[in-house]
PDB file of C-alpha atoms in Angstrom:
ATOM      1  CA  MET A 232      13.590 -12.413 -23.822  1.00 70.00           C
ATOM      2  CA  ASN A 233      10.404 -14.479 -24.106  1.00 87.00           C
ATOM      3  CA  LYS A 234      10.380 -18.252 -24.426  1.00 91.00           C
ATOM      4  CA  ASN A 235       9.212 -18.130 -28.067  1.00 91.00           C
ATOM      5  CA  LEU A 236      12.267 -16.114 -29.067  1.00 92.00           C
ATOM      6  CA  LYS A 237      14.618 -18.351 -27.068  1.00 94.00           C
ATOM      7  CA  ILE A 238      13.270 -21.407 -28.899  1.00 95.00           C
ATOM      8  CA  PHE A 239      13.523 -19.600 -32.248  1.00 97.00           C
ATOM      9  CA  ASP A 240      17.153 -18.683 -31.492  1.00 96.00           C
ATOM     10  CA  GLU A 241      18.017 -22.269 -30.472  1.00 96.00           C
ATOM     11  CA  ILE A 242      16.452 -23.697 -33.636  1.00 97.00           C
ATOM     12  CA  GLU A 243      18.277 -21.072 -35.717  1.00 98.00           C
ATOM     13  CA  ARG A 244      21.603 -21.957 -34.049  1.00 97.00           C
ATOM     14  CA  LEU A 245      21.048 -25.675 -34.608  1.00 97.00           C
ATOM     15  CA  LEU A 246      20.031 -25.224 -38.250  1.00 98.00           C
ATOM     16  CA  LYS A 247      23.071 -23.051 -38.959  1.00 98.00           C
ATOM     17  CA  ILE A 248      25.295 -25.821 -37.564  1.00 97.00           C
ATOM     18  CA  LYS A 249      23.574 -28.471 -39.700  1.00 96.00           C
ATOM     19  CA  LEU A 250      22.806 -26.497 -42.886  1.00 97.00           C
ATOM     20  CA  GLY A 251      25.294 -23.615 -42.829  1.00 97.00           C
ATOM     21  CA  ASN A 252      24.749 -20.808 -45.340  1.00 97.00           C
ATOM     22  CA  LYS A 253      21.434 -22.261 -46.541  1.00 98.00           C
ATOM     23  CA  VAL A 254      19.807 -20.734 -43.451  1.00 98.00           C
ATOM     24  CA  GLU A 255      18.703 -17.151 -44.052  1.00 98.00           C
ATOM     25  CA  VAL A 256      17.520 -14.972 -41.152  1.00 98.00           C
ATOM     26  CA  VAL A 257      16.058 -11.482 -41.387  1.00 97.00           C
ATOM     27  CA  GLU A 258      15.200  -9.208 -38.452  1.00 95.00           C
ATOM     28  CA  GLU A 259      12.646  -6.493 -39.038  1.00 92.00           C
ATOM     29  CA  ASN A 260      10.315  -4.496 -36.758  1.00 89.00           C
ATOM     30  CA  ASP A 261      10.960  -6.635 -33.645  1.00 86.00           C
ATOM     31  CA  SER A 262      10.315  -9.830 -35.630  1.00 93.00           C
ATOM     32  CA  LYS A 263      12.671 -12.530 -36.892  1.00 96.00           C
ATOM     33  CA  TYR A 264      12.127 -14.607 -40.018  1.00 97.00           C
ATOM     34  CA  LEU A 265      14.039 -17.734 -41.022  1.00 98.00           C
ATOM     35  CA  GLN A 266      13.952 -19.616 -44.283  1.00 98.00           C
ATOM     36  CA  ILE A 267      16.078 -22.314 -45.822  1.00 98.00           C
ATOM     37  CA  GLU A 268      17.414 -21.700 -49.307  1.00 97.00           C
ATOM     38  CA  GLY A 269      15.857 -23.988 -51.908  1.00 95.00           C
ATOM     39  CA  SER A 270      13.032 -24.996 -49.575  1.00 97.00           C
ATOM     40  CA  GLU A 271       9.459 -23.980 -48.794  1.00 98.00           C
ATOM     41  CA  PHE A 272      10.191 -24.252 -45.032  1.00 98.00           C
ATOM     42  CA  TRP A 273      10.043 -21.060 -42.977  1.00 98.00           C
ATOM     43  CA  MET A 274       9.472 -19.867 -39.440  1.00 98.00           C
ATOM     44  CA  SER A 275       9.061 -16.546 -37.714  1.00 98.00           C
ATOM     45  CA  ASN A 276       8.885 -15.081 -34.255  1.00 95.00           C
ATOM     46  CA  ASP A 277       6.547 -12.146 -33.892  1.00 87.00           C
ATOM     47  CA  PHE A 278       3.708 -10.996 -31.634  1.00 81.00           C
ATOM     48  CA  ASN A 279       4.969 -13.418 -28.958  1.00 88.00           C
ATOM     49  CA  GLU A 280       4.330 -16.386 -31.234  1.00 95.00           C
ATOM     50  CA  LEU A 281       6.518 -18.924 -32.964  1.00 97.00           C
ATOM     51  CA  VAL A 282       5.053 -19.481 -36.434  1.00 97.00           C
ATOM     52  CA  VAL A 283       6.184 -22.554 -38.377  1.00 98.00           C
ATOM     53  CA  GLY A 284       5.238 -23.068 -42.000  1.00 98.00           C
ATOM     54  CA  PHE A 285       5.853 -24.849 -45.247  1.00 98.00           C
ATOM     55  CA  GLY A 286       4.689 -22.994 -48.330  1.00 96.00           C
ATOM     56  CA  ILE A 287       1.416 -21.208 -47.689  1.00 95.00           C
ATOM     57  CA  ASN A 288       0.363 -23.380 -44.718  1.00 96.00           C
ATOM     58  CA  HIS A 289       1.551 -22.460 -41.239  1.00 96.00           C
ATOM     59  CA  THR A 290       0.710 -22.918 -37.551  1.00 96.00           C
ATOM     60  CA  HIS A 291       1.064 -20.532 -34.593  1.00 96.00           C
ATOM     61  CA  PHE A 292       2.631 -21.721 -31.332  1.00 96.00           C
ATOM     62  CA  SER A 293       3.088 -19.782 -28.078  1.00 94.00           C
ATOM     63  CA  GLU A 294       3.199 -19.913 -24.302  1.00 90.00           C
ATOM     64  CA  ASP A 295      -0.358 -18.545 -24.296  1.00 90.00           C
ATOM     65  CA  TYR A 296      -1.530 -21.563 -26.298  1.00 88.00           C
ATOM     66  CA  ASP A 297       0.661 -23.847 -24.148  1.00 89.00           C
ATOM     67  CA  ASN A 298       1.938 -25.595 -27.274  1.00 93.00           C
ATOM     68  CA  LEU A 299       5.567 -24.520 -27.738  1.00 94.00           C
ATOM     69  CA  ASN A 300       6.821 -28.113 -27.564  1.00 95.00           C
ATOM     70  CA  LEU A 301       4.426 -28.974 -30.397  1.00 97.00           C
ATOM     71  CA  GLY A 302       6.051 -26.140 -32.369  1.00 97.00           C
ATOM     72  CA  ILE A 303       9.485 -27.687 -31.864  1.00 97.00           C
ATOM     73  CA  ILE A 304       8.196 -31.104 -32.927  1.00 97.00           C
ATOM     74  CA  ARG A 305       6.422 -29.648 -35.995  1.00 98.00           C
ATOM     75  CA  THR A 306       9.588 -27.796 -37.006  1.00 98.00           C
ATOM     76  CA  PHE A 307      11.691 -30.931 -36.985  1.00 98.00           C
ATOM     77  CA  ASP A 308       8.963 -33.079 -38.557  1.00 98.00           C
ATOM     78  CA  LEU A 309       8.947 -30.634 -41.491  1.00 98.00           C
ATOM     79  CA  LEU A 310      12.732 -30.774 -41.767  1.00 98.00           C
ATOM     80  CA  THR A 311      13.232 -34.542 -41.403  1.00 98.00           C
ATOM     81  CA  ASN A 312      10.384 -35.976 -43.499  1.00 98.00           C
ATOM     82  CA  GLU A 313       9.085 -35.784 -47.046  1.00 98.00           C
ATOM     83  CA  ILE A 314       6.476 -33.037 -47.546  1.00 98.00           C
ATOM     84  CA  ILE A 315       3.645 -33.355 -50.054  1.00 98.00           C
ATOM     85  CA  ILE A 316       1.856 -30.251 -51.327  1.00 98.00           C
ATOM     86  CA  THR A 317      -1.268 -30.722 -53.424  1.00 98.00           C
ATOM     87  CA  GLU A 318      -2.671 -27.766 -55.357  1.00 98.00           C
ATOM     88  CA  TYR A 319      -6.182 -27.832 -56.770  1.00 98.00           C
ATOM     89  CA  LYS A 320      -6.760 -25.601 -59.798  1.00 97.00           C
ATOM     90  CA  LYS A 321      -9.749 -24.499 -61.822  1.00 96.00           C
ATOM     91  CA  GLY A 322      -8.397 -23.071 -65.053  1.00 94.00           C
ATOM     92  CA  GLU A 323      -5.259 -21.193 -63.995  1.00 93.00           C
ATOM     93  CA  THR A 324      -6.604 -20.344 -60.530  1.00 94.00           C
ATOM     94  CA  ILE A 325      -5.409 -22.288 -57.502  1.00 95.00           C
ATOM     95  CA  PHE A 326      -8.386 -22.595 -55.159  1.00 95.00           C
ATOM     96  CA  LYS A 327      -7.082 -25.038 -52.545  1.00 97.00           C
ATOM     97  CA  VAL A 328      -3.670 -26.093 -51.221  1.00 98.00           C
ATOM     98  CA  THR A 329      -3.125 -29.060 -48.891  1.00 98.00           C
ATOM     99  CA  THR A 330       0.182 -29.726 -47.111  1.00 98.00           C
ATOM    100  CA  GLU A 331       1.049 -33.128 -45.629  1.00 98.00           C
ATOM    101  CA  ILE A 332       4.024 -34.647 -43.834  1.00 98.00           C
ATOM    102  CA  LYS A 333       4.848 -38.164 -45.036  1.00 98.00           C
ATOM    103  CA  PHE A 334       6.480 -40.174 -42.261  1.00 98.00           C
ATOM    104  CA  PRO A 335       8.813 -43.168 -42.865  1.00 96.00           C
ATOM    105  CA  SER A 336       5.960 -45.524 -41.920  1.00 95.00           C
ATOM    106  CA  ALA A 337       4.134 -44.175 -45.034  1.00 93.00           C
ATOM    107  CA  LYS A 338       1.581 -42.546 -42.716  1.00 97.00           C
ATOM    108  CA  THR A 339       0.724 -38.972 -43.726  1.00 98.00           C
ATOM    109  CA  GLU A 340      -0.425 -36.105 -41.530  1.00 97.00           C
ATOM    110  CA  ASN A 341      -2.366 -33.210 -43.013  1.00 98.00           C
ATOM    111  CA  ILE A 342      -0.906 -30.084 -41.428  1.00 96.00           C
ATOM    112  CA  GLY A 343      -3.126 -27.617 -43.217  1.00 96.00           C
ATOM    113  CA  THR A 344      -5.504 -26.840 -46.021  1.00 97.00           C
ATOM    114  CA  VAL A 345      -5.960 -23.350 -47.408  1.00 96.00           C
ATOM    115  CA  SER A 346      -8.982 -22.570 -49.560  1.00 96.00           C
ATOM    116  CA  PHE A 347      -9.915 -19.490 -51.524  1.00 92.00           C
ATOM    117  CA  LEU A 348     -13.515 -18.427 -52.001  1.00 89.00           C
ATOM    118  CA  VAL A 349     -13.355 -16.767 -55.405  1.00 89.00           C
ATOM    119  CA  PHE A 350     -12.487 -19.086 -58.293  1.00 89.00           C
ATOM    120  CA  PRO A 351     -14.009 -20.171 -61.622  1.00 93.00           C
ATOM    121  CA  PHE A 352     -16.040 -23.078 -60.166  1.00 91.00           C
ATOM    122  CA  TRP A 353     -17.387 -24.107 -63.581  1.00 94.00           C
ATOM    123  CA  LYS A 354     -13.969 -25.101 -64.935  1.00 96.00           C
ATOM    124  CA  LYS A 355     -12.503 -28.592 -64.693  1.00 96.00           C
ATOM    125  CA  THR A 356     -10.442 -29.295 -61.563  1.00 97.00           C
ATOM    126  CA  LYS A 357      -6.767 -30.185 -61.992  1.00 98.00           C
ATOM    127  CA  ARG A 358      -4.721 -31.617 -59.144  1.00 98.00           C
ATOM    128  CA  ILE A 359      -0.970 -30.957 -59.013  1.00 98.00           C
ATOM    129  CA  THR A 360       1.093 -32.798 -56.398  1.00 99.00           C
ATOM    130  CA  SER A 361       4.656 -31.780 -55.494  1.00 98.00           C
ATOM    131  CA  HIS A 362       7.029 -33.795 -53.309  1.00 98.00           C
ATOM    132  CA  TYR A 363       9.762 -32.120 -51.240  1.00 98.00           C
ATOM    133  CA  GLN A 364      12.543 -34.295 -49.876  1.00 98.00           C
ATOM    134  CA  LYS A 365      13.651 -34.071 -46.259  1.00 97.00           C
ATOM    135  CA  LEU A 366      16.259 -31.408 -45.535  1.00 97.00           C
ATOM    136  CA  ILE A 367      18.007 -33.159 -42.635  1.00 98.00           C
ATOM    137  CA  GLU A 368      18.360 -36.797 -41.632  1.00 97.00           C
ATOM    138  CA  LYS A 369      16.444 -37.414 -38.409  1.00 96.00           C
ATOM    139  CA  SER A 370      19.407 -39.285 -36.890  1.00 96.00           C
ATOM    140  CA  ASP A 371      21.630 -36.208 -37.464  1.00 96.00           C
ATOM    141  CA  ILE A 372      19.477 -33.973 -35.273  1.00 96.00           C
ATOM    142  CA  GLU A 373      17.416 -36.190 -32.957  1.00 95.00           C
ATOM    143  CA  THR A 374      19.633 -35.790 -29.874  1.00 96.00           C
ATOM    144  CA  GLU A 375      19.613 -31.988 -30.122  1.00 95.00           C
ATOM    145  CA  VAL A 376      15.818 -31.930 -30.521  1.00 95.00           C
ATOM    146  CA  ILE A 377      15.335 -34.091 -27.410  1.00 95.00           C
ATOM    147  CA  ILE A 378      17.627 -31.760 -25.447  1.00 94.00           C
ATOM    148  CA  LEU A 379      15.665 -28.728 -26.697  1.00 94.00           C
ATOM    149  CA  LEU A 380      12.327 -30.331 -25.785  1.00 95.00           C
ATOM    150  CA  ASN A 381      13.568 -31.104 -22.267  1.00 93.00           C
ATOM    151  CA  SER A 382      15.317 -27.770 -21.675  1.00 89.00           C
ATOM    152  CA  ASP A 383      14.028 -25.039 -19.388  1.00 82.00           C
ATOM    153  CA  LEU A 384      14.512 -22.093 -21.736  1.00 74.00           C
TER     154      LEU A 384
END
């Protein structure tokens, strides 16, 4: 079992303890996918990568990139902080989506922007911002995250 899958399994186990039946996991074609009911959060383990996302934005983490600990941190930042998604529309076409984590200090971190090339550029731009509340209190999970970050999986 590779390290990516071990981390995925540990996060899955921890989330099932904290969130119970809200955690949905599907295995298909040697890949595992996890999502949380009522949330835009998701993660997957495929092609020897841990992929962590919120809505359309996502980031790949793996041993090859030497950033698995960053994947663990990103996962728990997405779960324990408010998330802001801003959609930019021209007419009825969404042409850009930005996802940010809002930390308790009011500092925000842009974790991704997705843009589409084909859109009606001549139409007026509308901006729609959605706020997603944290799914878990940081204090409820902090100890387990520190143990996971320091473990030798």
